[in-house]
Amino acid sequence: MPVADKSKEIPMKPLIVEGELSGISDGTPVALAFRVKRTNGYNTANNTLVDTIRNGKFHIEKKFIYKDFDENDDNVSFIFVVDGISLPIYASPGATVKVSGTPSRRKDVRTWKAESDHPLHKEFYDDYLAFEQESLSAIRKKINAAKEEDDVDDDLIDKLEREKDSVYVVSMLNYMKERECNPVFASNLFRIAFAANRLGSESLKDRIRHLLWSKVPTDYEDQDVMAARGLVLKSTPLKTGSQMRDFILYDRKGKEHKLTQFKGKYTVIEFTSKFCGPCLQAMPILDGYYKRHKDKIEIIAISVDPESIWMEEKNNVSYHEWNDHKGADEIASFYGSKGTPCFVIIDPEGNVLNISHGTATFFKNMVGYVPDAEIEKLLK
C-alpha cells in the first residue's frame, strides 16, 4: 500500500460528548447520531453511539480515522438524544462538547445546552435559534398562558399552535433569504418545510420552493434539502375512499414491483426512514403482525431515504421493503404523508381506507379490518 494510503488509516483525536445531568434517572440511554456524506446521500451504517446515565453522568467518544475525510464528507453534524430531546451539535474531531440541561415536561430544547466552539454550532444557536426564539416569544407566551388555565381550551391551544407554526415559517423565510446555504441552512430549511406541510399552506410551500431555487446550488447534496423538497412538492394528496394510485418501485435486488400487485388482500403502505426512531421501534411489532396475517394483508415499507442509505439497511423483516430510487418524494406527497411513520391502509378492491401518522393510530385502525389479539393487548 502506498505511503499516502497508509496515512489515511492513522487514528485522529476523537470527538467527545459528555455531561453531568440532573433530573435524569440512572440507566437512561443517551445517543449520539452522526452522518457521513457520500456522493448519493449519507452512509449511515453503524451511525449511532449509545451510553447510559451513571451517577448522573455520561461519556461518548466518536472515533475517526483520516479515510473518513474524503472530499465533501460531513463529519461535523451530529444529533444528541436524551429523554425525548434531540439536540443538534456541530463539532470537529478532537473537540469536547459539554451537554447540560433541565428536563422539561414539554420536552423543550431551549432548556438544554451543548457547548461547542465550531462556527456552525455557533451559527445554529446564536443566529438561527436566537432569532427563532425572539420571533416566537409573544405567541409562546399566549400558548403557555392558555395551558395554565383551570379550564383548558384545547381548540384555542390548537389554533394558537397553528398560528405559532405560521409565524415561525414566515419569519424564518424572511431571515433565511439573507443566509448562506450550508448544513445549518439545510436543517432549518427542512424544519420550515415540515411546518408548512403540516399547515397545508400552498402559499408558504411556494415561498419555500422559491428559497430552494434561489439559495440552494443544484449540485448541493444534503439529506435535509432532499427531505424539504419532498415536503413542498406540488401534488394533490389522495383522499380516503379514492382508488389507490400505482407507482413503480424496486426491491434491493433491483426487481421491479407495482403497488397494485396485491389487489385481493389488504395492502398497507408504510412511509419510513432509517432516521425515524418510531419507525425502528415499530418494525418488530409490524413484522409479527404481518407473519400472523400474511394470508390477508401485504405490507410495503417505502423508504424516503436516498437509495444509497436504504441499500445498506439489513432489517430482516418478512414484509416488503421497496424504494423508487428517488427518495419517494412523489409517492409520499401523493398519499398525503407529512412525515414518518405514515401508514396507508388499502382494501382488497384498491380503495384507500385510512391515512394515519403514528404507529398506535395505525394499529387502532388496522385491527378493525384484520383483528389481532396481541396488538389489541398492546393498545390497552
mmCIF file of C-alpha atoms in Angstrom:
data_model
loop_
_atom_site.group_PDB
_atom_site.id
_atom_site.type_symbol
_atom_site.label_atom_id
_atom_site.label_comp_id
_atom_site.label_asym_id
_atom_site.label_seq_id
_atom_site.Cartn_x
_atom_site.Cartn_y
_atom_site.Cartn_z
ATOM 1 C CA MET A 1 0.000 0.000 0.000
ATOM 2 C CA PRO A 2 1.429 3.436 -0.904
ATOM 3 C CA VAL A 3 2.504 5.675 1.958
ATOM 4 C CA ALA A 4 -0.230 8.177 1.119
ATOM 5 C CA ASP A 5 -2.892 5.472 1.533
ATOM 6 C CA LYS A 6 -1.405 4.276 4.834
ATOM 7 C CA SER A 7 -1.668 7.800 6.201
ATOM 8 C CA LYS A 8 -5.414 7.575 5.789
ATOM 9 C CA GLU A 9 -5.508 4.787 8.366
ATOM 10 C CA ILE A 10 -3.973 6.953 11.110
ATOM 11 C CA PRO A 11 -6.410 7.476 14.003
ATOM 12 C CA MET A 12 -7.430 11.040 14.777
ATOM 13 C CA LYS A 13 -8.378 12.509 18.115
ATOM 14 C CA PRO A 14 -11.969 11.505 18.944
ATOM 15 C CA LEU A 15 -14.906 13.817 19.376
ATOM 16 C CA ILE A 16 -16.038 13.617 22.996
ATOM 17 C CA VAL A 17 -19.596 14.417 24.040
ATOM 18 C CA GLU A 18 -20.160 14.263 27.779
ATOM 19 C CA GLY A 19 -22.188 15.790 30.555
ATOM 20 C CA GLU A 20 -23.481 15.666 34.093
ATOM 21 C CA LEU A 21 -27.270 15.744 34.082
ATOM 22 C CA SER A 22 -29.606 16.336 36.997
ATOM 23 C CA GLY A 23 -33.162 15.092 36.926
ATOM 24 C CA ILE A 24 -32.385 12.191 34.542
ATOM 25 C CA SER A 25 -32.554 8.724 36.074
ATOM 26 C CA ASP A 26 -29.515 6.458 36.078
ATOM 27 C CA GLY A 27 -29.827 3.861 33.324
ATOM 28 C CA THR A 28 -31.443 6.326 30.902
ATOM 29 C CA PRO A 29 -29.879 5.873 27.445
ATOM 30 C CA VAL A 30 -28.206 8.767 25.665
ATOM 31 C CA ALA A 31 -27.225 8.601 21.995
ATOM 32 C CA LEU A 32 -25.026 10.422 19.516
ATOM 33 C CA ALA A 33 -26.081 10.034 15.872
ATOM 34 C CA PHE A 34 -23.675 11.099 13.128
ATOM 35 C CA ARG A 35 -23.689 11.413 9.365
ATOM 36 C CA VAL A 36 -21.010 10.640 6.787
ATOM 37 C CA LYS A 37 -21.917 12.197 3.493
ATOM 38 C CA ARG A 38 -21.298 10.288 0.271
ATOM 39 C CA THR A 39 -21.928 11.046 -3.382
ATOM 40 C CA ASN A 40 -25.505 9.733 -3.235
ATOM 41 C CA GLY A 41 -26.518 10.780 0.257
ATOM 42 C CA TYR A 42 -25.337 9.538 3.643
ATOM 43 C CA ASN A 43 -23.653 6.284 4.556
ATOM 44 C CA THR A 44 -25.163 5.683 7.989
ATOM 45 C CA ALA A 45 -24.192 2.083 8.749
ATOM 46 C CA ASN A 46 -23.483 1.892 12.484
ATOM 47 C CA ASN A 47 -24.221 5.603 12.768
ATOM 48 C CA THR A 48 -25.312 5.774 16.421
ATOM 49 C CA LEU A 49 -23.236 5.572 19.600
ATOM 50 C CA VAL A 50 -25.046 4.923 22.894
ATOM 51 C CA ASP A 51 -24.176 5.343 26.567
ATOM 52 C CA THR A 52 -26.337 5.284 29.714
ATOM 53 C CA ILE A 53 -26.510 7.720 32.604
ATOM 54 C CA ARG A 54 -24.412 6.529 35.546
ATOM 55 C CA ASN A 55 -24.249 8.637 38.710
ATOM 56 C CA GLY A 56 -25.795 11.425 36.663
ATOM 57 C CA LYS A 57 -23.003 11.379 34.072
ATOM 58 C CA PHE A 58 -22.413 10.086 30.540
ATOM 59 C CA HIS A 59 -19.440 9.983 28.155
ATOM 60 C CA ILE A 60 -19.478 9.211 24.416
ATOM 61 C CA GLU A 61 -16.453 9.159 22.100
ATOM 62 C CA LYS A 62 -16.779 9.258 18.304
ATOM 63 C CA LYS A 63 -13.532 7.977 16.812
ATOM 64 C CA PHE A 64 -12.291 8.930 13.346
ATOM 65 C CA ILE A 65 -9.505 7.910 11.009
ATOM 66 C CA TYR A 66 -8.287 10.005 8.117
ATOM 67 C CA LYS A 67 -10.038 7.879 5.490
ATOM 68 C CA ASP A 68 -13.364 9.212 6.847
ATOM 69 C CA PHE A 69 -12.465 12.598 5.431
ATOM 70 C CA ASP A 70 -12.976 12.199 1.698
ATOM 71 C CA GLU A 71 -13.896 15.326 -0.212
ATOM 72 C CA ASN A 72 -17.404 16.607 0.618
ATOM 73 C CA ASP A 73 -17.861 14.327 3.641
ATOM 74 C CA ASP A 74 -19.922 15.632 6.530
ATOM 75 C CA ASN A 75 -18.021 14.960 9.763
ATOM 76 C CA VAL A 76 -19.280 17.875 11.837
ATOM 77 C CA SER A 77 -23.065 17.342 12.069
ATOM 78 C CA PHE A 78 -24.396 15.280 14.974
ATOM 79 C CA ILE A 79 -27.605 14.800 16.925
ATOM 80 C CA PHE A 80 -27.536 14.184 20.676
ATOM 81 C CA VAL A 81 -30.651 12.442 22.020
ATOM 82 C CA VAL A 82 -31.793 12.036 25.642
ATOM 83 C CA ASP A 83 -35.197 11.794 27.324
ATOM 84 C CA GLY A 84 -37.132 12.768 24.195
ATOM 85 C CA ILE A 85 -34.885 15.752 23.415
ATOM 86 C CA SER A 86 -32.892 15.945 20.170
ATOM 87 C CA LEU A 87 -30.059 18.457 20.389
ATOM 88 C CA PRO A 88 -28.132 19.412 17.208
ATOM 89 C CA ILE A 89 -24.354 19.502 17.657
ATOM 90 C CA TYR A 90 -21.697 20.763 15.258
ATOM 91 C CA ALA A 91 -18.150 19.833 16.268
ATOM 92 C CA SER A 92 -14.813 18.636 14.844
ATOM 93 C CA PRO A 93 -12.652 15.661 15.820
ATOM 94 C CA GLY A 94 -10.592 16.408 18.901
ATOM 95 C CA ALA A 95 -13.244 18.666 20.440
ATOM 96 C CA THR A 96 -15.002 18.046 23.737
ATOM 97 C CA VAL A 97 -18.670 19.046 23.815
ATOM 98 C CA LYS A 98 -20.280 19.571 27.216
ATOM 99 C CA VAL A 99 -24.030 18.936 27.412
ATOM 100 C CA SER A 100 -26.190 20.257 30.220
ATOM 101 C CA GLY A 101 -29.894 20.720 30.628
ATOM 102 C CA THR A 102 -33.037 20.697 32.668
ATOM 103 C CA PRO A 103 -35.707 18.080 31.937
ATOM 104 C CA SER A 104 -38.987 19.636 30.880
ATOM 105 C CA ARG A 105 -42.415 18.061 30.643
ATOM 106 C CA ARG A 106 -42.818 19.935 27.368
ATOM 107 C CA LYS A 107 -39.570 18.419 26.017
ATOM 108 C CA ASP A 108 -38.327 21.962 25.347
ATOM 109 C CA VAL A 109 -34.937 22.016 23.616
ATOM 110 C CA ARG A 110 -34.418 25.564 24.907
ATOM 111 C CA THR A 111 -33.785 24.184 28.411
ATOM 112 C CA TRP A 112 -30.735 22.260 27.128
ATOM 113 C CA LYS A 113 -27.290 23.439 26.113
ATOM 114 C CA ALA A 114 -24.370 21.955 24.174
ATOM 115 C CA GLU A 115 -21.093 23.887 24.303
ATOM 116 C CA SER A 116 -19.032 23.710 21.110
ATOM 117 C CA ASP A 117 -16.666 26.216 19.518
ATOM 118 C CA HIS A 118 -17.421 25.074 15.949
ATOM 119 C CA PRO A 119 -18.595 28.002 13.729
ATOM 120 C CA LEU A 120 -21.661 26.077 12.502
ATOM 121 C CA HIS A 121 -22.664 25.311 16.096
ATOM 122 C CA LYS A 122 -22.499 28.978 16.987
ATOM 123 C CA GLU A 123 -24.434 29.854 13.839
ATOM 124 C CA PHE A 124 -27.221 27.390 14.689
ATOM 125 C CA TYR A 125 -27.657 28.511 18.289
ATOM 126 C CA ASP A 126 -26.506 32.146 18.297
ATOM 127 C CA ASP A 127 -28.092 33.111 14.990
ATOM 128 C CA TYR A 128 -30.912 30.804 13.903
ATOM 129 C CA LEU A 129 -32.217 29.597 17.251
ATOM 130 C CA ALA A 130 -31.865 33.041 18.870
ATOM 131 C CA PHE A 131 -33.834 34.609 16.003
ATOM 132 C CA GLU A 132 -36.491 31.889 16.241
ATOM 133 C CA GLN A 133 -36.931 32.404 19.982
ATOM 134 C CA GLU A 134 -37.276 36.153 19.553
ATOM 135 C CA SER A 135 -39.792 35.760 16.735
ATOM 136 C CA LEU A 136 -41.953 33.284 18.669
ATOM 137 C CA SER A 137 -41.689 34.826 22.129
ATOM 138 C CA ALA A 138 -45.096 36.533 22.058
ATOM 139 C CA ILE A 139 -47.092 33.608 20.673
ATOM 140 C CA ARG A 140 -45.381 31.160 23.043
ATOM 141 C CA LYS A 141 -46.460 33.295 25.993
ATOM 142 C CA LYS A 142 -50.066 33.089 24.756
ATOM 143 C CA ILE A 143 -49.831 29.306 24.412
ATOM 144 C CA ASN A 144 -48.295 28.828 27.852
ATOM 145 C CA ALA A 145 -50.954 31.072 29.408
ATOM 146 C CA ALA A 146 -53.714 29.068 27.713
ATOM 147 C CA LYS A 147 -52.229 25.810 29.026
ATOM 148 C CA GLU A 148 -52.166 27.157 32.592
ATOM 149 C CA GLU A 149 -55.885 27.983 32.643
ATOM 150 C CA ASP A 150 -58.023 25.975 35.065
ATOM 151 C CA ASP A 151 -60.397 25.113 32.221
ATOM 152 C CA VAL A 152 -58.023 24.348 29.355
ATOM 153 C CA ASP A 153 -59.474 25.199 25.930
ATOM 154 C CA ASP A 154 -57.970 22.596 23.581
ATOM 155 C CA ASP A 155 -59.438 24.270 20.486
ATOM 156 C CA LEU A 156 -57.807 27.563 21.438
ATOM 157 C CA ILE A 157 -54.460 25.858 22.019
ATOM 158 C CA ASP A 158 -54.686 24.112 18.626
ATOM 159 C CA LYS A 159 -55.440 27.468 16.992
ATOM 160 C CA LEU A 160 -52.504 29.138 18.749
ATOM 161 C CA GLU A 161 -50.156 26.280 17.815
ATOM 162 C CA ARG A 162 -51.086 26.716 14.151
ATOM 163 C CA GLU A 163 -50.548 30.444 14.497
ATOM 164 C CA LYS A 164 -47.127 29.736 16.005
ATOM 165 C CA ASP A 165 -46.231 27.468 13.058
ATOM 166 C CA SER A 166 -47.288 30.171 10.612
ATOM 167 C CA VAL A 167 -45.316 32.906 12.402
ATOM 168 C CA TYR A 168 -42.308 30.598 12.529
ATOM 169 C CA VAL A 169 -42.331 29.766 8.815
ATOM 170 C CA VAL A 170 -42.903 33.347 7.662
ATOM 171 C CA SER A 171 -40.249 34.847 9.940
ATOM 172 C CA MET A 172 -37.664 32.193 9.044
ATOM 173 C CA LEU A 173 -38.350 32.550 5.326
ATOM 174 C CA ASN A 174 -37.553 36.260 5.563
ATOM 175 C CA TYR A 175 -34.482 35.583 7.702
ATOM 176 C CA MET A 176 -33.071 32.824 5.501
ATOM 177 C CA LYS A 177 -33.182 34.937 2.337
ATOM 178 C CA GLU A 178 -30.003 36.598 3.605
ATOM 179 C CA ARG A 179 -28.262 33.462 4.880
ATOM 180 C CA GLU A 180 -25.640 31.261 3.233
ATOM 181 C CA CYS A 181 -26.538 27.708 2.157
ATOM 182 C CA ASN A 182 -24.691 25.309 4.459
ATOM 183 C CA PRO A 183 -25.634 22.391 6.755
ATOM 184 C CA VAL A 184 -27.290 24.763 9.265
ATOM 185 C CA PHE A 185 -29.302 26.418 6.496
ATOM 186 C CA ALA A 186 -30.316 22.966 5.221
ATOM 187 C CA SER A 187 -31.517 21.735 8.630
ATOM 188 C CA ASN A 188 -33.652 24.850 9.110
ATOM 189 C CA LEU A 189 -34.961 24.551 5.562
ATOM 190 C CA PHE A 190 -36.281 21.097 6.441
ATOM 191 C CA ARG A 191 -37.861 22.406 9.651
ATOM 192 C CA ILE A 192 -39.819 25.172 7.910
ATOM 193 C CA ALA A 193 -40.844 22.823 5.090
ATOM 194 C CA PHE A 194 -42.158 20.358 7.670
ATOM 195 C CA ALA A 195 -44.143 23.106 9.414
ATOM 196 C CA ALA A 196 -45.560 24.458 6.126
ATOM 197 C CA ASN A 197 -46.574 20.963 5.092
ATOM 198 C CA ARG A 198 -48.297 20.410 8.443
ATOM 199 C CA LEU A 199 -50.182 23.685 7.966
ATOM 200 C CA GLY A 200 -51.212 22.643 4.458
ATOM 201 C CA SER A 201 -50.357 26.114 3.160
ATOM 202 C CA GLU A 202 -49.648 26.132 -0.575
ATOM 203 C CA SER A 203 -48.586 29.804 -0.464
ATOM 204 C CA LEU A 204 -45.913 29.017 2.133
ATOM 205 C CA LYS A 205 -44.811 25.973 0.154
ATOM 206 C CA ASP A 206 -44.445 28.225 -2.912
ATOM 207 C CA ARG A 207 -42.156 30.535 -0.946
ATOM 208 C CA ILE A 208 -40.066 27.587 0.257
ATOM 209 C CA ARG A 209 -39.782 26.289 -3.303
ATOM 210 C CA HIS A 210 -38.501 29.733 -4.325
ATOM 211 C CA LEU A 211 -35.986 29.669 -1.457
ATOM 212 C CA LEU A 212 -34.776 26.267 -2.646
ATOM 213 C CA TRP A 213 -34.412 27.557 -6.185
ATOM 214 C CA SER A 214 -32.688 30.831 -5.254
ATOM 215 C CA LYS A 215 -30.367 29.745 -2.427
ATOM 216 C CA VAL A 216 -29.507 26.057 -2.850
ATOM 217 C CA PRO A 217 -26.988 25.186 -5.594
ATOM 218 C CA THR A 218 -28.197 22.456 -7.942
ATOM 219 C CA ASP A 219 -25.243 20.215 -7.017
ATOM 220 C CA TYR A 220 -25.670 20.694 -3.247
ATOM 221 C CA GLU A 221 -26.458 17.224 -1.861
ATOM 222 C CA ASP A 222 -27.880 17.129 1.637
ATOM 223 C CA GLN A 223 -30.432 14.849 3.248
ATOM 224 C CA ASP A 224 -32.324 17.778 4.808
ATOM 225 C CA VAL A 225 -32.544 19.549 1.445
ATOM 226 C CA MET A 226 -33.875 16.407 -0.250
ATOM 227 C CA ALA A 227 -36.448 15.939 2.509
ATOM 228 C CA ALA A 228 -37.515 19.589 2.252
ATOM 229 C CA ARG A 229 -38.017 19.250 -1.498
ATOM 230 C CA GLY A 230 -40.219 16.225 -0.917
ATOM 231 C CA LEU A 231 -42.379 18.066 1.613
ATOM 232 C CA VAL A 232 -43.160 21.005 -0.684
ATOM 233 C CA LEU A 233 -43.709 19.109 -3.935
ATOM 234 C CA LYS A 234 -46.805 20.245 -5.805
ATOM 235 C CA SER A 235 -49.331 17.424 -5.597
ATOM 236 C CA THR A 236 -52.956 16.837 -4.685
ATOM 237 C CA PRO A 237 -52.972 14.179 -1.930
ATOM 238 C CA LEU A 238 -55.252 11.188 -2.325
ATOM 239 C CA LYS A 239 -58.375 11.233 -0.175
ATOM 240 C CA THR A 240 -59.825 8.332 1.759
ATOM 241 C CA GLY A 241 -62.395 6.483 -0.331
ATOM 242 C CA SER A 242 -60.462 7.087 -3.550
ATOM 243 C CA GLN A 243 -58.883 4.366 -5.649
ATOM 244 C CA MET A 244 -55.195 3.867 -4.953
ATOM 245 C CA ARG A 245 -52.673 5.132 -7.498
ATOM 246 C CA ASP A 246 -49.970 2.863 -8.835
ATOM 247 C CA PHE A 247 -46.243 3.572 -8.726
ATOM 248 C CA ILE A 248 -43.182 1.624 -9.843
ATOM 249 C CA LEU A 249 -40.810 0.604 -7.047
ATOM 250 C CA TYR A 250 -37.818 -1.725 -6.677
ATOM 251 C CA ASP A 251 -36.586 -4.232 -4.118
ATOM 252 C CA ARG A 252 -32.921 -4.453 -3.079
ATOM 253 C CA LYS A 253 -32.205 -6.927 -5.883
ATOM 254 C CA GLY A 254 -33.419 -4.397 -8.433
ATOM 255 C CA LYS A 255 -36.627 -6.269 -9.274
ATOM 256 C CA GLU A 256 -39.494 -4.012 -10.359
ATOM 257 C CA HIS A 257 -42.797 -4.007 -8.456
ATOM 258 C CA LYS A 258 -46.140 -2.214 -8.590
ATOM 259 C CA LEU A 259 -48.215 -1.053 -5.641
ATOM 260 C CA THR A 260 -51.335 -2.583 -7.183
ATOM 261 C CA GLN A 261 -49.918 -6.106 -7.466
ATOM 262 C CA PHE A 262 -51.539 -7.216 -4.209
ATOM 263 C CA LYS A 263 -55.173 -6.479 -5.017
ATOM 264 C CA GLY A 264 -57.354 -9.083 -3.373
ATOM 265 C CA LYS A 265 -55.677 -8.533 0.005
ATOM 266 C CA TYR A 266 -55.457 -5.564 2.339
ATOM 267 C CA THR A 267 -52.378 -3.545 1.403
ATOM 268 C CA VAL A 268 -50.549 -1.436 3.978
ATOM 269 C CA ILE A 269 -48.083 1.175 2.742
ATOM 270 C CA GLU A 270 -45.680 2.492 5.358
ATOM 271 C CA PHE A 271 -43.514 5.524 4.595
ATOM 272 C CA THR A 272 -40.423 5.022 6.707
ATOM 273 C CA SER A 273 -36.854 6.195 7.276
ATOM 274 C CA LYS A 274 -33.695 4.899 8.899
ATOM 275 C CA PHE A 275 -33.599 8.178 10.825
ATOM 276 C CA CYS A 276 -37.115 7.698 12.265
ATOM 277 C CA GLY A 277 -36.984 6.323 15.805
ATOM 278 C CA PRO A 278 -40.697 5.360 15.961
ATOM 279 C CA CYS A 279 -40.302 3.528 12.630
ATOM 280 C CA LEU A 280 -37.468 1.401 14.012
ATOM 281 C CA GLN A 281 -39.348 0.701 17.256
ATOM 282 C CA ALA A 282 -42.446 -0.404 15.332
ATOM 283 C CA MET A 283 -40.537 -2.711 12.986
ATOM 284 C CA PRO A 284 -40.641 -5.943 15.067
ATOM 285 C CA ILE A 285 -44.304 -5.359 16.017
ATOM 286 C CA LEU A 286 -45.242 -4.772 12.387
ATOM 287 C CA ASP A 287 -43.265 -7.846 11.315
ATOM 288 C CA GLY A 288 -45.032 -10.061 13.869
ATOM 289 C CA TYR A 289 -48.407 -8.745 12.761
ATOM 290 C CA TYR A 290 -47.562 -9.484 9.129
ATOM 291 C CA LYS A 291 -46.369 -13.021 9.873
ATOM 292 C CA ARG A 292 -49.647 -13.804 11.683
ATOM 293 C CA HIS A 293 -51.869 -12.411 8.903
ATOM 294 C CA LYS A 294 -49.977 -12.569 5.608
ATOM 295 C CA ASP A 295 -52.837 -14.586 4.132
ATOM 296 C CA LYS A 296 -54.967 -11.435 4.445
ATOM 297 C CA ILE A 297 -52.539 -8.489 4.201
ATOM 298 C CA GLU A 298 -49.396 -7.320 2.461
ATOM 299 C CA ILE A 299 -47.163 -4.653 3.997
ATOM 300 C CA ILE A 300 -44.917 -2.465 1.849
ATOM 301 C CA ALA A 301 -42.345 -0.294 3.623
ATOM 302 C CA ILE A 302 -41.360 2.514 1.263
ATOM 303 C CA SER A 303 -38.147 4.252 2.274
ATOM 304 C CA VAL A 304 -37.982 8.034 1.928
ATOM 305 C CA ASP A 305 -34.185 7.891 2.338
ATOM 306 C CA PRO A 306 -31.674 8.180 -0.509
ATOM 307 C CA GLU A 307 -31.163 4.859 -2.249
ATOM 308 C CA SER A 308 -27.559 4.525 -1.013
ATOM 309 C CA ILE A 309 -28.737 4.551 2.619
ATOM 310 C CA TRP A 310 -31.658 2.198 2.015
ATOM 311 C CA MET A 311 -29.493 -0.341 0.171
ATOM 312 C CA GLU A 312 -27.251 -0.742 3.214
ATOM 313 C CA GLU A 313 -30.058 -1.485 5.669
ATOM 314 C CA LYS A 314 -30.433 -5.064 6.882
ATOM 315 C CA ASN A 315 -33.732 -5.068 8.731
ATOM 316 C CA ASN A 316 -34.502 -8.802 8.405
ATOM 317 C CA VAL A 317 -38.255 -8.302 8.192
ATOM 318 C CA SER A 318 -40.693 -10.577 6.384
ATOM 319 C CA TYR A 319 -42.733 -7.873 4.700
ATOM 320 C CA HIS A 320 -41.715 -5.941 1.572
ATOM 321 C CA GLU A 321 -39.141 -3.127 1.592
ATOM 322 C CA TRP A 322 -39.099 -1.084 -1.602
ATOM 323 C CA ASN A 323 -37.552 2.120 -2.925
ATOM 324 C CA ASP A 324 -38.167 4.184 -6.065
ATOM 325 C CA HIS A 325 -34.506 5.324 -6.450
ATOM 326 C CA LYS A 326 -35.662 8.927 -5.795
ATOM 327 C CA GLY A 327 -36.469 9.112 -2.082
ATOM 328 C CA ALA A 328 -40.192 8.512 -2.740
ATOM 329 C CA ASP A 329 -40.964 12.252 -2.770
ATOM 330 C CA GLU A 330 -43.781 11.999 -5.328
ATOM 331 C CA ILE A 331 -45.324 8.873 -3.795
ATOM 332 C CA ALA A 332 -45.279 10.219 -0.235
ATOM 333 C CA SER A 333 -46.717 13.540 -1.360
ATOM 334 C CA PHE A 334 -49.484 11.892 -3.366
ATOM 335 C CA TYR A 335 -50.549 9.625 -0.492
ATOM 336 C CA GLY A 336 -50.601 12.542 1.963
ATOM 337 C CA SER A 337 -47.559 11.639 4.056
ATOM 338 C CA LYS A 338 -46.477 14.538 6.266
ATOM 339 C CA GLY A 339 -43.616 12.660 7.917
ATOM 340 C CA THR A 340 -42.595 9.214 9.085
ATOM 341 C CA PRO A 341 -44.066 6.875 10.042
ATOM 342 C CA CYS A 342 -47.112 7.318 7.829
ATOM 343 C CA PHE A 343 -49.428 4.392 7.105
ATOM 344 C CA VAL A 344 -51.919 3.998 4.259
ATOM 345 C CA ILE A 345 -54.482 1.178 4.533
ATOM 346 C CA ILE A 346 -55.966 -0.029 1.235
ATOM 347 C CA ASP A 347 -58.797 -2.555 0.968
ATOM 348 C CA PRO A 348 -58.724 -5.657 -1.296
ATOM 349 C CA GLU A 349 -60.513 -3.711 -4.046
ATOM 350 C CA GLY A 350 -57.876 -0.977 -4.065
ATOM 351 C CA ASN A 351 -59.806 1.698 -2.142
ATOM 352 C CA VAL A 352 -57.930 3.884 0.341
ATOM 353 C CA LEU A 353 -59.485 3.270 3.759
ATOM 354 C CA ASN A 354 -57.262 5.314 6.025
ATOM 355 C CA ILE A 355 -54.160 7.524 6.092
ATOM 356 C CA SER A 356 -52.601 7.995 9.510
ATOM 357 C CA HIS A 357 -49.390 9.186 11.157
ATOM 358 C CA GLY A 358 -48.004 7.297 14.134
ATOM 359 C CA THR A 359 -47.873 3.582 14.867
ATOM 360 C CA ALA A 360 -50.511 3.456 17.619
ATOM 361 C CA THR A 361 -53.080 5.262 15.469
ATOM 362 C CA PHE A 362 -52.383 2.924 12.569
ATOM 363 C CA PHE A 363 -52.851 -0.254 14.617
ATOM 364 C CA LYS A 364 -56.053 1.078 16.190
ATOM 365 C CA ASN A 365 -57.410 1.447 12.649
ATOM 366 C CA MET A 366 -55.888 -1.741 11.247
ATOM 367 C CA VAL A 367 -57.268 -4.169 13.851
ATOM 368 C CA GLY A 368 -60.723 -3.001 12.793
ATOM 369 C CA TYR A 369 -60.086 -4.687 9.447
ATOM 370 C CA VAL A 370 -57.789 -7.563 10.449
ATOM 371 C CA PRO A 371 -58.183 -8.223 14.215
ATOM 372 C CA ASP A 372 -55.169 -9.334 16.250
ATOM 373 C CA ALA A 373 -55.196 -10.244 19.949
ATOM 374 C CA GLU A 374 -51.526 -9.394 20.547
ATOM 375 C CA ILE A 375 -51.857 -5.916 19.049
ATOM 376 C CA GLU A 376 -55.068 -5.267 20.967
ATOM 377 C CA LYS A 377 -53.242 -6.088 24.235
ATOM 378 C CA LEU A 378 -50.519 -3.541 23.386
ATOM 379 C CA LEU A 379 -53.129 -0.876 22.682
ATOM 380 C CA LYS A 380 -54.806 -1.242 26.092
#
